Every structure is written in C-alpha cells, then in structure tokens.
Coordinates of C-alpha atoms in Angstrom, one line a residue:
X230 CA 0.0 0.0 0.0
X231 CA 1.4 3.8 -0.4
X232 CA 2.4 4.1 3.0
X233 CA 5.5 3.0 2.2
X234 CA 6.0 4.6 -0.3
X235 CA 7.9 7.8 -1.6
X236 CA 6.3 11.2 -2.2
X237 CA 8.0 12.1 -4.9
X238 CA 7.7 11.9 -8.5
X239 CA 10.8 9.7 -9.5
X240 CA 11.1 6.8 -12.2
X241 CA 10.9 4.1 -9.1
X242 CA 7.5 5.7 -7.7
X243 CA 6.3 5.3 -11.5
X244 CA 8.0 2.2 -11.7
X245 CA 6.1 0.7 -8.8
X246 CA 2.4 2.2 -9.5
X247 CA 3.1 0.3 -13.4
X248 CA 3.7 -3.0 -11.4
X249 CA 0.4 -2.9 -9.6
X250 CA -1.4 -2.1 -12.7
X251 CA -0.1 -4.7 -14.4
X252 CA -1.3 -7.2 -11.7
X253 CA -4.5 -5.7 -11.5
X254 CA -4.9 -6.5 -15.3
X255 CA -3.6 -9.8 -14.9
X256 CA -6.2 -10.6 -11.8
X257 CA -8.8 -9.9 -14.4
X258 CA -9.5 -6.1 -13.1
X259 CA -9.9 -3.7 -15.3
X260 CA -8.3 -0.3 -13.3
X261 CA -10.5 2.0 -16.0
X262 CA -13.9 0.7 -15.8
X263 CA -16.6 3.0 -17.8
X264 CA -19.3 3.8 -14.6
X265 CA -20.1 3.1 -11.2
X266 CA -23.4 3.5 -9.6
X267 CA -23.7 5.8 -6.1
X268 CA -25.9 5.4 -3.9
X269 CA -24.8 8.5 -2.1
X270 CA -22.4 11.0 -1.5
X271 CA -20.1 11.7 1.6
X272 CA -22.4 14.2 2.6
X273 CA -25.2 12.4 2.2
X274 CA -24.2 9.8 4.3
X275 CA -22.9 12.6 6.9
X276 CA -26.7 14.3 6.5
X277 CA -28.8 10.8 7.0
X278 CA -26.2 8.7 8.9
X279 CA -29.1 8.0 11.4
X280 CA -31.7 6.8 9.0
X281 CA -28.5 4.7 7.0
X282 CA -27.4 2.9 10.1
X283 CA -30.8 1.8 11.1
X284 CA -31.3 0.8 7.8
X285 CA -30.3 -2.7 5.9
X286 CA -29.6 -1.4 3.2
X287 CA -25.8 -1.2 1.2
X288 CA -24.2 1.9 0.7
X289 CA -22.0 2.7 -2.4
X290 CA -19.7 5.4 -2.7
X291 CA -17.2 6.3 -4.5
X292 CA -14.3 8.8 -4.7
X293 CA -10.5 9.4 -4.5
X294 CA -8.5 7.6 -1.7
X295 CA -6.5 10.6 0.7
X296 CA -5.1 8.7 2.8
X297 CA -4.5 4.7 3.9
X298 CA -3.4 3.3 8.0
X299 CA -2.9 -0.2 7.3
X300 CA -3.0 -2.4 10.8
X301 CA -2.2 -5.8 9.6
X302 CA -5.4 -7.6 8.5
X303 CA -7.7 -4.3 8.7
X304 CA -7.4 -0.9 6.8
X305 CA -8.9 2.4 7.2
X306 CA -8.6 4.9 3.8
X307 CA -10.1 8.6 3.7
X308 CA -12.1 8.7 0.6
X309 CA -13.0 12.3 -0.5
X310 CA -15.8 13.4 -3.3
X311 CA -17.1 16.2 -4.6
X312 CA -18.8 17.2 -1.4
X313 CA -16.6 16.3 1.3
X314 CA -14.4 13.0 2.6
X315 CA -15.8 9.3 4.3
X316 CA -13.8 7.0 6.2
X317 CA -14.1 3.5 5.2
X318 CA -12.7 0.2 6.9
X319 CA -11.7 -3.4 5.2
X320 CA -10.9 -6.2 7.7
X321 CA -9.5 -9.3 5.7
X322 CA -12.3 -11.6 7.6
X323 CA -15.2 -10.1 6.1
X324 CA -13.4 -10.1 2.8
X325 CA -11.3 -13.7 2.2
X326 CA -9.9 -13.9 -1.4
X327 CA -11.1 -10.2 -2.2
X328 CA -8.4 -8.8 0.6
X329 CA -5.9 -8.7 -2.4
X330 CA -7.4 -6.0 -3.8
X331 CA -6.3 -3.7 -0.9
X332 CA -2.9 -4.7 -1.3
X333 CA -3.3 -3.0 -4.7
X334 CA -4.6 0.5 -4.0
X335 CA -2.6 2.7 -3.5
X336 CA -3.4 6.8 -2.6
X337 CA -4.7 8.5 -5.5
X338 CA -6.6 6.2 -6.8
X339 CA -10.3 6.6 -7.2
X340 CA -12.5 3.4 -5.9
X341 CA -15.8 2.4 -5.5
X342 CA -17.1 0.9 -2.0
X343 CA -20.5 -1.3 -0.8
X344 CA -21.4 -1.5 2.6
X345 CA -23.1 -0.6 5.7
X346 CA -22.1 2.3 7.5
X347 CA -21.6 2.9 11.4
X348 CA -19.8 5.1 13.7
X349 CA -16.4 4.2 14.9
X350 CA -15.3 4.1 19.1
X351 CA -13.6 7.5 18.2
X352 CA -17.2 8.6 16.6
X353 CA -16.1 9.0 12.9
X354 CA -18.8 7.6 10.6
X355 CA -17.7 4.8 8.3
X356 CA -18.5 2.7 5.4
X357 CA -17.9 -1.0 6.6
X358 CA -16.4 -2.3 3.0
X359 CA -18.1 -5.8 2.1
X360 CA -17.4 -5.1 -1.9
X361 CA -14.8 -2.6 -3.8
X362 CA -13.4 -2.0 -6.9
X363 CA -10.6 0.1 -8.7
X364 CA -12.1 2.8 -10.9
X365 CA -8.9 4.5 -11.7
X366 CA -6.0 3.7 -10.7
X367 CA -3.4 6.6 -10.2
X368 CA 0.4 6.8 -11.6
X369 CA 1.4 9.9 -10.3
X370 CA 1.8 11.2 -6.6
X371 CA -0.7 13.6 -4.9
X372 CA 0.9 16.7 -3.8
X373 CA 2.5 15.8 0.0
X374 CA -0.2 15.2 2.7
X375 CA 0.4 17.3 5.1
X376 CA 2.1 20.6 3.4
X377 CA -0.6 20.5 0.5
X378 CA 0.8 22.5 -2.6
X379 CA 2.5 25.8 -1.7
X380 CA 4.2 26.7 -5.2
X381 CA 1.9 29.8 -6.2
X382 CA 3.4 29.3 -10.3
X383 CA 2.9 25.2 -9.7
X384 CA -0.6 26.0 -8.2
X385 CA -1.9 27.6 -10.9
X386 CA -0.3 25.9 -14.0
X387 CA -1.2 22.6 -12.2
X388 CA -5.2 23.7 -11.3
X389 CA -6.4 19.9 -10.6
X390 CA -3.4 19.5 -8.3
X391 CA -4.5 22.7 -6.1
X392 CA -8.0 21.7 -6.1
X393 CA -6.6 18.2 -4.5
X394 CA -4.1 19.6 -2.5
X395 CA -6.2 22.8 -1.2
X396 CA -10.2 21.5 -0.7
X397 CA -10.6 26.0 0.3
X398 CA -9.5 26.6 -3.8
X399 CA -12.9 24.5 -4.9
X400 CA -14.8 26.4 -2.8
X401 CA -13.6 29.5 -4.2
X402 CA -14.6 28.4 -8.2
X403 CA -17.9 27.5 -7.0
X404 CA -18.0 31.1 -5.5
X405 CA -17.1 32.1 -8.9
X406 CA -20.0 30.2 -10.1
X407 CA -22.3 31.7 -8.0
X408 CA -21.6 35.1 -8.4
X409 CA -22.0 34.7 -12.2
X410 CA -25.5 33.1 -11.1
X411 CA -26.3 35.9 -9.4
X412 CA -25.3 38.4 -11.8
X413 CA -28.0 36.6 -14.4
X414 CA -30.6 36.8 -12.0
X415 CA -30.0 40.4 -11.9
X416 CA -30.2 41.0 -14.9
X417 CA -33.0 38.3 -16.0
X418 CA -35.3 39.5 -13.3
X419 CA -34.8 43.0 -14.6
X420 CA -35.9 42.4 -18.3
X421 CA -32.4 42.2 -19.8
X422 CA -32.0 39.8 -22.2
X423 CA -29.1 37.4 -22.7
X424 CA -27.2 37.0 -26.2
X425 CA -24.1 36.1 -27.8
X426 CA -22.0 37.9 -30.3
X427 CA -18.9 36.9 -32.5
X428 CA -15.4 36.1 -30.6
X429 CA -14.0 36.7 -34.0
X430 CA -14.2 39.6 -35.6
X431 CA -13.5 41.2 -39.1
X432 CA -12.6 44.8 -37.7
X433 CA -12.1 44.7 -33.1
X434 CA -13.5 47.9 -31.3
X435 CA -15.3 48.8 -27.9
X436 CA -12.3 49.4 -25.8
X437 CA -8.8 50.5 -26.3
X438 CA -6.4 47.4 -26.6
X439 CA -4.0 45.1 -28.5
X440 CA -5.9 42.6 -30.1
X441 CA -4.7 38.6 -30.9
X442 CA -4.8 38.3 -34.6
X443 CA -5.8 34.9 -36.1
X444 CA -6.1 33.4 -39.7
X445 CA -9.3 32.1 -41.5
X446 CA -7.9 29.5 -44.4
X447 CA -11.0 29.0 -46.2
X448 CA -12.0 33.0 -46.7
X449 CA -7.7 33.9 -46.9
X450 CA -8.5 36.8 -44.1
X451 CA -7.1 37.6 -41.1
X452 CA -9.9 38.3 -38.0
X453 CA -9.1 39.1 -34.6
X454 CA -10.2 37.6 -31.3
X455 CA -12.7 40.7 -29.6
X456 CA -11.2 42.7 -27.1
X457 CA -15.0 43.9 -26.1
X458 CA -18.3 43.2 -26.8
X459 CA -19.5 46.7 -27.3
X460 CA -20.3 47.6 -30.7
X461 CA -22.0 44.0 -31.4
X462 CA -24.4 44.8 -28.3
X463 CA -25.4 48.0 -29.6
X464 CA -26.0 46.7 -33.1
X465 CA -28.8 44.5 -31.6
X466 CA -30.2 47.9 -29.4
X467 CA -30.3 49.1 -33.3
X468 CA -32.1 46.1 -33.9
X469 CA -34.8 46.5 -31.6
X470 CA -33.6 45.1 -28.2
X471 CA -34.0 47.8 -25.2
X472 CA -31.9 45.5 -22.7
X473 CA -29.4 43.3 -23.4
X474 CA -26.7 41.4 -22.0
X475 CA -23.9 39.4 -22.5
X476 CA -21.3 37.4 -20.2
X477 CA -18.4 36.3 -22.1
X478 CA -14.7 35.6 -22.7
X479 CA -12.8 38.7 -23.8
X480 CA -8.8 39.0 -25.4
X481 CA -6.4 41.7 -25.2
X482 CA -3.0 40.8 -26.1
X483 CA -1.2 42.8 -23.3
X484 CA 1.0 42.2 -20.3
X485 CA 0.1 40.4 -17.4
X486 CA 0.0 41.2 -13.5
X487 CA -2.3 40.8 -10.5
X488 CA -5.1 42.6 -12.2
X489 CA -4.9 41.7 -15.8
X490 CA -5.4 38.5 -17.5
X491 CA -4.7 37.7 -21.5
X492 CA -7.8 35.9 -21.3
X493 CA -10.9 37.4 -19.7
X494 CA -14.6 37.2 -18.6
X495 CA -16.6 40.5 -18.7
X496 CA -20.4 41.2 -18.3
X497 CA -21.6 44.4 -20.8
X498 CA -25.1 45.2 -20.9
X499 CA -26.8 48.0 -22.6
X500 CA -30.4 49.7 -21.7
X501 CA -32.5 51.9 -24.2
X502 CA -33.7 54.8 -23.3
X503 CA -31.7 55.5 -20.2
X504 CA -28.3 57.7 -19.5
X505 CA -25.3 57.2 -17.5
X506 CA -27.2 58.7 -14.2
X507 CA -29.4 55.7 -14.8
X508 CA -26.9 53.0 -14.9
X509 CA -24.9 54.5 -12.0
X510 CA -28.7 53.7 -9.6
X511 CA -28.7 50.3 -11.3
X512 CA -25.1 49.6 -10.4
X513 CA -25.3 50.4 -7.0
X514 CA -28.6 48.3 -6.6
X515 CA -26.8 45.7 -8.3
X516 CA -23.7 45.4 -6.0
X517 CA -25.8 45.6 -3.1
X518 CA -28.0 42.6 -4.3
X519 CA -24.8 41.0 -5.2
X520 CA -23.1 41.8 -2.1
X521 CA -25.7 40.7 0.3
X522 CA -26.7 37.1 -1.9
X523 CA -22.8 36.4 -1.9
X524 CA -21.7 37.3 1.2
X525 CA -24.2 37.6 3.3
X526 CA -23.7 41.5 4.4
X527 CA -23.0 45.0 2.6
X528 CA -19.4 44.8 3.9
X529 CA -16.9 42.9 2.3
X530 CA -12.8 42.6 3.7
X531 CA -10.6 43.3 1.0
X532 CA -6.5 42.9 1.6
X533 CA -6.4 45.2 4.6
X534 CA -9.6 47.6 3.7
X535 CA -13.3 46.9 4.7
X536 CA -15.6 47.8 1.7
X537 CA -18.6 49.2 2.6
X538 CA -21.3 48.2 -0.4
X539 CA -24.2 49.4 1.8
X540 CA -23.7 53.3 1.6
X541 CA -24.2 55.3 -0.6
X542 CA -21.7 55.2 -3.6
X543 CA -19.8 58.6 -4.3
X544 CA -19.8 60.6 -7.1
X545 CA -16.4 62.6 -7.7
X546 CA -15.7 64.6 -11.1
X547 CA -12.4 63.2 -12.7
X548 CA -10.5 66.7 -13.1
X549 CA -12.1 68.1 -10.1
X550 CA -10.4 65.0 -8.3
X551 CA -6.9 65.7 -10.1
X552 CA -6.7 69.3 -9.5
X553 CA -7.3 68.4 -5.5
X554 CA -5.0 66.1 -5.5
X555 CA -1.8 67.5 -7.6
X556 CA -2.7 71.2 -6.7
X557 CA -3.1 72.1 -11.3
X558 CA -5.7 72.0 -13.0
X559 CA -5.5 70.3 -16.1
X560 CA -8.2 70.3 -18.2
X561 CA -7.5 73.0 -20.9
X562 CA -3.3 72.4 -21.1
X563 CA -2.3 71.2 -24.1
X564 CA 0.2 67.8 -24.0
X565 CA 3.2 69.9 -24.5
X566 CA 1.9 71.8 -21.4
X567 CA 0.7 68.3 -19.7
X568 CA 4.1 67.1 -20.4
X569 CA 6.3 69.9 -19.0
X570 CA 3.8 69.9 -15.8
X571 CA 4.6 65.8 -15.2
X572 CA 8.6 66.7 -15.6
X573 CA 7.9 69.4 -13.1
X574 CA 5.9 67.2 -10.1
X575 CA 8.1 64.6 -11.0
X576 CA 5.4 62.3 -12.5
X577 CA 7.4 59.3 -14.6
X578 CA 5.6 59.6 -18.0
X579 CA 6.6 58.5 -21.7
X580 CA 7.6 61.6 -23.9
X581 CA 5.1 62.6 -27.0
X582 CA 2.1 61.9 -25.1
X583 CA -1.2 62.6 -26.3
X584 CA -3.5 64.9 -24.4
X585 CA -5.7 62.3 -22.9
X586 CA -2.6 59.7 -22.3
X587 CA -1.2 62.3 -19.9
X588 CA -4.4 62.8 -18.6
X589 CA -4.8 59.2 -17.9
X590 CA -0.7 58.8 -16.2
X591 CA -1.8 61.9 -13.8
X592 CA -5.3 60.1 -12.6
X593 CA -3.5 57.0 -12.3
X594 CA -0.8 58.6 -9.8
X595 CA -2.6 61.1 -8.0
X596 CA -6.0 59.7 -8.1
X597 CA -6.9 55.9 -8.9
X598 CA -5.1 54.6 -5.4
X599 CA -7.1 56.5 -3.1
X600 CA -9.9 55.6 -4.5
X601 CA -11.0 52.7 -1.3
X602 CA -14.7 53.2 -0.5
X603 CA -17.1 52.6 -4.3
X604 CA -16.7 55.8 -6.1
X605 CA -18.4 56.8 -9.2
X606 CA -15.3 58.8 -10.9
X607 CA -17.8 61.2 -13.7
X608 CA -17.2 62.9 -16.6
X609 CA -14.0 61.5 -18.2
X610 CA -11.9 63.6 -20.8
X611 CA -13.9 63.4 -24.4
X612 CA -10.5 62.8 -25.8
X613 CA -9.9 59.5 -24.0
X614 CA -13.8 58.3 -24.6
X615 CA -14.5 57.5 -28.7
X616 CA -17.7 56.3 -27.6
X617 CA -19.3 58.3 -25.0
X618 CA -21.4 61.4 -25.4
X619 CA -20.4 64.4 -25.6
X620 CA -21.6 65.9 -22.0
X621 CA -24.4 67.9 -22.2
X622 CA -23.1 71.2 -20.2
X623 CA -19.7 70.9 -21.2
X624 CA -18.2 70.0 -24.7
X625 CA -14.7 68.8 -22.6
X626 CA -16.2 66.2 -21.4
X627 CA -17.6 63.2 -22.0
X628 CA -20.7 61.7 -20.2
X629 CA -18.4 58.9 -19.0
X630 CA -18.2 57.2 -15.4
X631 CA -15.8 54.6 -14.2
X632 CA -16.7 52.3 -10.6
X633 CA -13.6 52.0 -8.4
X634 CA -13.6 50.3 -5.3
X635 CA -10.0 49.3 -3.6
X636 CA -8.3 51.2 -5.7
X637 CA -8.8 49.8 -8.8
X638 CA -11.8 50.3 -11.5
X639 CA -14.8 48.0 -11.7
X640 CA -16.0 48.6 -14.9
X641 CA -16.9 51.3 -17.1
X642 CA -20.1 53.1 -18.1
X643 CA -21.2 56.0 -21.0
X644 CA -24.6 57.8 -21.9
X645 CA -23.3 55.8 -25.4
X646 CA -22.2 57.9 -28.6
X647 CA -25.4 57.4 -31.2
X648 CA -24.8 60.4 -33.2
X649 CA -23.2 59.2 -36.8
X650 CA -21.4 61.8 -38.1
X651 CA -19.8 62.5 -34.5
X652 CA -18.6 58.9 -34.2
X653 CA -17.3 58.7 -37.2
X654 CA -15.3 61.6 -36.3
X655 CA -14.0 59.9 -33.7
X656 CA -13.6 56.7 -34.7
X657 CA -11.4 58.3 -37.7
X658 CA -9.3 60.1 -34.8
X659 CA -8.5 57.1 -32.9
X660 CA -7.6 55.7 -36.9
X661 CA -5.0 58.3 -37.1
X662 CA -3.9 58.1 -33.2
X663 CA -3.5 54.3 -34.7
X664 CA -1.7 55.4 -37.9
X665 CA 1.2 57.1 -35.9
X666 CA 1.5 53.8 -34.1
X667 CA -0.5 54.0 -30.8
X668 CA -1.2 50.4 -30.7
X669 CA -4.2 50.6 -28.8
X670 CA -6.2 52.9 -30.3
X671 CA -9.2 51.5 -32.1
X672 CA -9.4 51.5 -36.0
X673 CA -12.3 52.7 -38.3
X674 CA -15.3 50.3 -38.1
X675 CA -17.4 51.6 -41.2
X676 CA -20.0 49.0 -40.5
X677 CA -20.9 49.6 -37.8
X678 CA -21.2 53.5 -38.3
X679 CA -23.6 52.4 -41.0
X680 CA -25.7 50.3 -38.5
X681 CA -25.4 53.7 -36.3
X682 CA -26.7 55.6 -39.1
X683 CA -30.3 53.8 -39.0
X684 CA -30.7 55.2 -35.9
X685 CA -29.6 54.5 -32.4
X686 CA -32.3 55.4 -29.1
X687 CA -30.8 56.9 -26.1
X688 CA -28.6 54.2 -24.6
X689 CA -26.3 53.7 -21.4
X690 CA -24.1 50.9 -21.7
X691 CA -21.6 49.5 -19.2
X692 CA -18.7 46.9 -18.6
X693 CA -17.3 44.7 -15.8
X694 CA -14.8 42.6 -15.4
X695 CA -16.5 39.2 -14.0
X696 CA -12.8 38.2 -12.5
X697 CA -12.3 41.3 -10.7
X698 CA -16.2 41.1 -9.2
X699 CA -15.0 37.3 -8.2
X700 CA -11.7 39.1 -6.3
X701 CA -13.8 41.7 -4.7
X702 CA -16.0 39.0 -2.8
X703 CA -13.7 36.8 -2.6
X704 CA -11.1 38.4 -0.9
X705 CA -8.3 37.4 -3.8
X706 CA -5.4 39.5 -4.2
X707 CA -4.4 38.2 -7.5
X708 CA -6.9 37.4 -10.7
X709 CA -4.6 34.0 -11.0
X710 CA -6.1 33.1 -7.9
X711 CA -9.9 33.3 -9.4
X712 CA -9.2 32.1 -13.1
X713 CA -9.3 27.9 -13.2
X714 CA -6.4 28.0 -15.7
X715 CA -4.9 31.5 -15.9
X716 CA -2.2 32.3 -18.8
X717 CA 1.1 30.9 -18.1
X718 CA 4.7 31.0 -19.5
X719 CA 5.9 27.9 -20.9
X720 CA 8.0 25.8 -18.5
X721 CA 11.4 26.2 -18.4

C-alpha cells in the first residue's frame, strides 16, 4: 500500500504504481472501468447517517482515496468526493480472497465501495467495506499530505493539483459560479435579455487594446479575437432590443500582473432609453444585491480595507479629483503643457504623449489609489472616450463614469455615442492616433457606423470585469487566484 512509499515523482515511484497495474490487469480487473453507480455521496451519508445505520440497506460510494493506515489484517482509507471526505474500513475476515485487492490501491486512486455504515469508538462515521473496486487507478503522486501545494506558479499551472491539495481553492470556483448566477438573475429579473455575439471579428472595437490576430484559411483573411463586446451589443439595441446582455470571454493581447489576465470574462449590458445617471442607480442596486446574496452582508474585507457596499456610492468629477489632488488644473493644457507639468511634479511619464494619455498617467498617480470606498469617478476627458457622449453642459467632457472600489476600477459606463457623423469623427481620430502607431487605439469600423446611421435610441451601456467582481468577494489579491487556468509562460 502507499504508506511505504515515496512522495516524490521519480522513475521508481512510477515504476512501482506500473507494477500494480499490471497485476490488476492480470487478476482480471480492469483499473479503468466506464461507470459506477452511487448510492450517495459523503455528505449524504454525513446528513442521513441516522436513518442509514438503522437501515439494511448497502451503501455505495465512491471517490479518491487521501489517505491509507494499514494495521495488519484491517485498513482504514479517507475517501474524498465532490462534497466532502468518508472514512471507510476493510478487515481481511469479512473479505477472504477479495483482501488482495487492498494490497493493490494505493493513494490517488479513485474506488468504489459497498457496505453498511456505522460510527467508529472514536465517533467517525464509516463505510464498513463488504465489496470494492478500482475505478482508476493513479500513476502519479498527490501533492505531500500534510504541506498541501504551496508553489503559487505550480498551483496555478497545475489547477487539478490545487484543487486536490487545497479543498478551500474549490470552494472558491464554485463562488465564482455563484456570483455569475447571481449576476443573471439580476439582470434576468430586470428584463435584460441574454445573447451572444462573435469572438472573431473582421474589424475589433469597444475598448482600447492590442488585439490577438488569427487566420481564417477558407475566406484567406485575417480576424481578430474581440477585445469587447460593445459595438455588437449596440448593433442589436439598433435592432430593436432595449436590454441586453452578455457574459463572455474577452482577449487583449497585453502584459500580465495581479489585475490583468490575457484571457478574460466580462459582463456588458446595454439599456434603451436610459443615460449614465441611470446605470450609476442600477449599479449600485446591483452590488448591493450581489453583495448581500454572496456574502451575506453589505461589507466585504478586502487585503487590509473593509468595503462598505451598503452606503451610498460617491460621485467625484475626474479633473475636479486631479486638480485636489496635484494642486493644477489640467483640463484646458495642451500635451506639451501636460508634459512639462509631469517633468515638473516629478510624474514618470513616456515623452510625446497625447493629451488624454497624460491625462490618464496623472489620474493613475494622483487619483486611482485613493480611491477605497465605491466611487463613481464622472465625466472623463472626451479625448480618452470614442464612444461616449459628448456631456451635455460641457463640450470637454464626455458623459463617462468609471466604478472604483480598492483602488482599482470595476468597470466602465457611457450615456453611449449614437450620433453618426460625430462617431465617425472619432472613430477616424482614434484611426490616425493608430496610424502614428499608438497600438491601442481602435481602427475605423465603417460597419458599424452604417448600423449607427439607422438610428440609435438613447442608450447607457456598461462593462465589468466578472474576475475582478470574483476578487472583490472573494477576498483574492491576485486574478490567477480566481481564473481555473490563468495564462502561463511555458515551463522552463
């Protein structure tokens, strides 16, 4: 049995595992069977072990063996499944010729168990074993008992050994699961309807990134994997639908750290008829209803802060928040201006910037890290917002908010562009921001500003990362911690 065994992964641990499944298929067992039929679960057995022990009936279970104590002619092995671990017990007398199977299991493997259940001297309940067979039988060692998996890069490049090694990291992806649930419901129960758009696309737009280029052989075109969901969502508002949603997977081909992932899940839904003031009352009902279905309370620990979801969210103008915070303000300078201003406070910026990059580099270091308690951040530059409306008492400004809570943002929100001729103004400035090799600015969609041109009602749209929502209340401090299989650098 693998008590005596080594932990590690050598050619001899291998070695010995390959010996006992050849004997296995040489005793007639087959170590990969196709089913096996439960009668319960672990927790199931837990829930009605009063009813099951009174009962005559057999139990069968089955799940991965943890852990084996081996006492001469009896054995006890932990067996855990999906919904928690069992203890079961062999003793050679109630088994005669079948005892040889336990001299072939080993820990890792996944068996299947019949019998009766009681509760031991120590009170653990236990499956009595009267039948058991191998359903598949493991090669490889589990990560060390006692220490679990520690590696952070090992953790996350080998998920299905976390979620063995750490029982708290399955909890946290049915979390996950739940707050996408919950995120539905809000929107279901609120008349938004769900729908899909392409992943590939002929021309990318909604949001300023790099995008992963890709090849179609049969048409001899390149498309490109969307970096948003945007201007397919508002296609379908065009259409005829006044709310819809969609929760998806997103690409931007950009560097990775704690906050950003390659690979991405947002939520954007758009509502007819409504402005950004509206979405800003339906964003604060919906991370309260979030909030309080998740966690239980309004108040959520994050790192070191306590998030308070239950008060009122503020509302800060974004160059009223810069000029209090770097003592200039900035709105009417011009980059050369912005630029001399940065080399003055000693602000760390790239030369040549445009107006709203420097914009942007003096929010990010002034503002964005204060910004703990949920904050409504209103009326972004119009320069750094191609798709946002032009604000409606002043032509600086866009009708723009972002959400930031623990100092970073939680998605982003417009009273949406649906005049033409002024997007395609804007959409051909981004084009030439593009053509003098800003890689991230968007290029000219002429599609979709003929779509625009049928006529677009009054629309506020917004977007949220899903895996920063999942770190929020979840306490995470890294998206790799909250994404299954996170991007990775090859080994080695």
């Amino acid at each position: 049995m693998s008590s005596e065994e080594t932990r590690d992964d050598s050619p001899e641990f291998l070695k010995h595992r390959l010996e006992k499944l050849d004997t296995l298929r040489r005793s007639g067992i087959n170590p990969y069977p196709y089913r096996f039929e439960r009668s319960h679960t672990s927790k199931q057995i837990k829930d009605d072990f009063e009813l099951l022990s009174a009962s005559t009936a057999k139990i069968r279970f089955a799940g991965r063996i943890t852990s084996i104590r081996g006492h001469g002619k009896t054995l006890f092995a932990n067996i855990s499944d999906g919904s928690g671990k069992m203890q079961i017990y062999a003793r050679q007398d109630d088994l005669g010729d079948k005892w040889g199977f336990f001299e072939l299991i080993d820990i890792g493997d996944f068996i299947g168990v019949e019998g009766a259940v009681f509760r031991t001297k120590m009170g653990e309940i236990t499956i009595r074993v009267e039948k058991a067979e191998m359903l598949a039988k493991s090669l490889r060692p589990l990560p060390e008992k006692w220490h679990g998996l520690q590696d952070k890069e090992l953790r996350y490049r080998r998920r299905y050994l976390d979620l063995i090694a750490n029982p708290e990291v399955m909890e946290l992806f049915a979390k996950r699961a739940q707050i996408i649930r919950e995120v539905r419901k809000f929107l279901d129960e609120r008349g938004f309807i769900e729908v899909e758009t392409p992943v590939l696309q002929p021309i990318y737009g909604g949001a300023a990134a790099r995008p992963f280029v890709t090849h179609h052989n049969a048409l001899d075109m390149d498309l490109y994997l969307r970096i948003a969901d945007e201007l397919y969502l508002k296609r379908l508002i065009i259409g005829g639908f006044e709310k819809v949603y969609e929760i998806a997977k997103d690409f931007r081909n950009e560097g990775m750290d704690k906050h950003h992932n390659p690979e991405f899940t947002m939520v954007e839904f758009y509502w007819a008829y409504a402005d950004y003031t509206d979405m800003m009352v339906l964003l604060e009902d919906m991370f309260r209803t979030l909030v309080n279905s998740v966690a239980g309370s309004s108040q959520v620990p994050f790192g070191e802060q306590l998030i308070d979801l239950g008060q009122p969210f503020k509302r800060l103008p974004y160059f009223k928040e810069i000029t209090e915070a770097c003592g200039h303000n900035l709105i009417d300078l011009s980059a050369i201006e912005l630029e001399s201003l940065a080399k003055t406070l000693g602000l760390e910026v790239k030369p040549n910037l445009s107006r709203g990059e420097y914009f942007e580099a003096f929010f990010e270091h002034y503002v964005e890290p204060h910004l703990i308690q949920p904050t409504f951040l209103m009326d972004f530059p119009i320069e750094i917002s191609p798709l946002a409306k032009v604000h409606r008492s002043d032509p600086r400004l866009a009708e723009r908010f972002e959400l930031f809570i623990a100092g970073f943002e939680f998605g982003n929100a417009f009273s949406e562009l649906n005049d033409p001729q002024d997007q395609r103004r804007r959409m051909q400035e981004q084009a030439a921001l593009k053509e003098r090799g800003h890689a991230e600015a968007a290029p000219m969609d002429e599609d979709f500003i003929f779509a625009l041109e049928h006529g677009m009602p009054p629309t506020a749209g917004y977007g949220l990362g899903i895996d920063r929502l999942v770190m929020l209340l979840a306490n995470a401090p890294s998206i790799r911690d909250i994404i299954i299989f996170p991007t990775m650098k090859p080994e080695g």
